[in-house]
C-alpha positions as MATLAB code, in Angstrom:
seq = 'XXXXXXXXXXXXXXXXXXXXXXXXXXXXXXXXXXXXXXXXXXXXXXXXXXXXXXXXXXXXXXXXXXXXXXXXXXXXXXXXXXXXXXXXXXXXXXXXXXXXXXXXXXXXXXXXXXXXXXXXXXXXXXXXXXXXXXXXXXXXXXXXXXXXXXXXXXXXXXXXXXX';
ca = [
     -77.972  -90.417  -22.452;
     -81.448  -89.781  -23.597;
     -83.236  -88.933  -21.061;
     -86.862  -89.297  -22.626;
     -86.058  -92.980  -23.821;
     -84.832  -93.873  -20.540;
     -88.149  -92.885  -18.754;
     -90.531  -94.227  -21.760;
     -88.827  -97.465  -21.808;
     -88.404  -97.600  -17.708;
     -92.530  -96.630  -17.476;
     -93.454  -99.440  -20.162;
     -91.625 -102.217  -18.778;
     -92.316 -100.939  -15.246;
     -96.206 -101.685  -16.648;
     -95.351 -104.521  -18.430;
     -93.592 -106.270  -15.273;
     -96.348 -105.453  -13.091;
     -98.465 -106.575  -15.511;
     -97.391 -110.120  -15.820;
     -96.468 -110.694  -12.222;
     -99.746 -109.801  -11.231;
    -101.676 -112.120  -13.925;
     -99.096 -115.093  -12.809;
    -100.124 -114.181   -9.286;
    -103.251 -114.598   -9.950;
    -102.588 -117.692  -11.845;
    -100.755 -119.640   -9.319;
    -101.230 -117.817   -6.273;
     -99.831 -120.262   -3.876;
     -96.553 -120.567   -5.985;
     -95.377 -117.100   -5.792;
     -95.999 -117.761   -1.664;
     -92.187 -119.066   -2.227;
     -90.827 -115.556   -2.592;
     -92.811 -114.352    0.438;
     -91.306 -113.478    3.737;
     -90.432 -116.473    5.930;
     -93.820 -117.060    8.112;
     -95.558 -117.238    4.953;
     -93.277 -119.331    3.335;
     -93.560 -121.781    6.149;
     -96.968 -121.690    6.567;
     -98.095 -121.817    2.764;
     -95.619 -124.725    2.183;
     -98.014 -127.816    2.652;
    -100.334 -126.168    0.082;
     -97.329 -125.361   -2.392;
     -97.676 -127.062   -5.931;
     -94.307 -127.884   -7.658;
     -95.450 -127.341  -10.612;
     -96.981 -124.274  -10.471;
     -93.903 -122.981   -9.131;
     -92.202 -124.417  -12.294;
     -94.981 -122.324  -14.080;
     -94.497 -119.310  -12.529;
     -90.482 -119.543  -13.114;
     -91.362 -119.748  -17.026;
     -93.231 -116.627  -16.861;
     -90.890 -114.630  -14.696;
     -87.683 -115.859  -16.309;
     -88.641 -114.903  -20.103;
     -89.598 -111.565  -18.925;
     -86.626 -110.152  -17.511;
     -85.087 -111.521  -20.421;
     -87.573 -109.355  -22.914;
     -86.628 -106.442  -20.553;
     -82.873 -106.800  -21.227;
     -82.782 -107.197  -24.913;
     -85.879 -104.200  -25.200;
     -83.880 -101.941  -23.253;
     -80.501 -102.891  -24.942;
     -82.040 -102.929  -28.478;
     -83.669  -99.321  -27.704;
     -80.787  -97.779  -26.712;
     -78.838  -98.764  -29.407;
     -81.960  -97.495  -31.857;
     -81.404  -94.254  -29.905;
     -78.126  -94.085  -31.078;
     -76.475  -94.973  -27.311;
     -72.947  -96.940  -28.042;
     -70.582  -96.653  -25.447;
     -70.547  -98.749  -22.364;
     -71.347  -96.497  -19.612;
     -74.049  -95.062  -21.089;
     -75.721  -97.970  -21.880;
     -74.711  -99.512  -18.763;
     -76.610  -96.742  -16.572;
     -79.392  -96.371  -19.118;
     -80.172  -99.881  -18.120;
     -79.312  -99.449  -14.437;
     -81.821  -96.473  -14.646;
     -84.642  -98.558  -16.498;
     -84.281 -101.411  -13.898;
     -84.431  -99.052  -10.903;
     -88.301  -97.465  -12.140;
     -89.203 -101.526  -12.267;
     -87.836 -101.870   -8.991;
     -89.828  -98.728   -7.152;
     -92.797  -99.669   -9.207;
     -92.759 -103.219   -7.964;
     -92.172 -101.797   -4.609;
     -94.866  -99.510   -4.623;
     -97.714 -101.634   -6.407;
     -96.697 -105.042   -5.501;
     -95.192 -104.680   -1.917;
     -96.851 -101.672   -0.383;
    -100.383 -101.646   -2.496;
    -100.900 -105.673   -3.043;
    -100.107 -107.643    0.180;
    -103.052 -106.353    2.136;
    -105.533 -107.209   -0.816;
    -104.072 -110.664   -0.873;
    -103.636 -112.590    2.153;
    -106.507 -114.120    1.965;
    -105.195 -116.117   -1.436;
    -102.611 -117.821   -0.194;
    -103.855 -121.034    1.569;
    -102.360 -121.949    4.853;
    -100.850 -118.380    5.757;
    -103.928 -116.317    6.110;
    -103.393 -114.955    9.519;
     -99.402 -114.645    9.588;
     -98.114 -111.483   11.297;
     -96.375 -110.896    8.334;
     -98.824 -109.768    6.193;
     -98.682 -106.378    8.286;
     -97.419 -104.064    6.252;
     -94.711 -102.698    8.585;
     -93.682 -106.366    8.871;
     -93.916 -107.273    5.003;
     -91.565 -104.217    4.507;
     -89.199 -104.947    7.371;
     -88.795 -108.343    6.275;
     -89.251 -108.465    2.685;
     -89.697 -105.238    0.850;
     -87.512 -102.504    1.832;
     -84.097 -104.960    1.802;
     -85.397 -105.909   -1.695;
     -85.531 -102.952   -2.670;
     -83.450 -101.063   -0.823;
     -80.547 -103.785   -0.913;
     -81.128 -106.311   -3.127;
     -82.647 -104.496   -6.439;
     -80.318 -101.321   -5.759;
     -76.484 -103.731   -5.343;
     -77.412 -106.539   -7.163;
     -80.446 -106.246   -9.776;
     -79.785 -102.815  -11.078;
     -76.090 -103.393  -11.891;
     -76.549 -106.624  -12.955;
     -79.547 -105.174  -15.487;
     -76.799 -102.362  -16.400;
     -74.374 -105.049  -17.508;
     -76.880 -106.975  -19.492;
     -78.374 -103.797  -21.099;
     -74.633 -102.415  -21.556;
     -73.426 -105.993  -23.326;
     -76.754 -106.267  -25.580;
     -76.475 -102.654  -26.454;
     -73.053 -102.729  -27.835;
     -73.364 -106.179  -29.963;
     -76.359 -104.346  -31.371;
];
């Protein structure tokens, strides 16, 4: 594996992810209330636009799809062809997205936020020890780490070796 691609490509789409997700949140704030923790879904739900959330679908959906074939065309430039290689180069790449997102947009961003989301400005759950009981650490800890991260591994592993 190469080790210095892995962390180069991890850090730019770690930015890159961030990046957008935080310019469609600011977009369409109310929209990305759907992936909130339950209170605020409920709350922010009268005030949810349909198409927004259509919106921010299109912007999230493309990207992890730019992430895949960047991280499977990169490997294979690096000169990584078999499958478990690739498939825990990607793995790797897609777990520095997940702690970034954890630390910048679950433990830095809901505190600076609340106050966007119409409906759900004073739900308990934008404390942070309830955000990351309820949403962020079994994201992260579950979610990203069983079901994400392999999945990305796959993707990378399949891309890399058509490549």
């Amino acid at each position: 594996m190469n080790w210095p691609r892995i962390v180069m490509d991890g850090a730019a789409m770690s930015l890159l992810f961030n990046a957008v997700v935080g310019v469609g949140f600011l977009l369409w704030p109310q929209a990305y209330s759907t992936m909130f923790p339950r209170e605020i879904r409920k709350a922010a739900a009268p005030f949810v636009n349909q198409d927004e959330v259509k919106k921010m679908k299109l912007l999230l959906y493309p990207l992890y799809l730019v992430m895949f074939i960047w991280w499977g065309i990169s490997a294979g430039l690096a000169g990584i062809r078999d499958f478990w290689p690739l498939f825990w180069t990607g793995y790797l790449e897609m777990t520095m997205v997940s702690v970034s997102d954890f630390l910048i947009l679950d433990c830095w961003l809901p505190g600076k936020v609340r106050s966007m989301i119409k409906g759900a400005e004073q739900c308990k759950a934008w404390e942070r020890k309830e955000w990351l009981k309820t949403l962020a650490i079994p994201e992260h800890a579950l979610g990203w780490t069983f079901l994400v991260c392999p999945m990305a591994g796959l993707i990378v592993a399949a891309i890399g070796r058509l490549f």
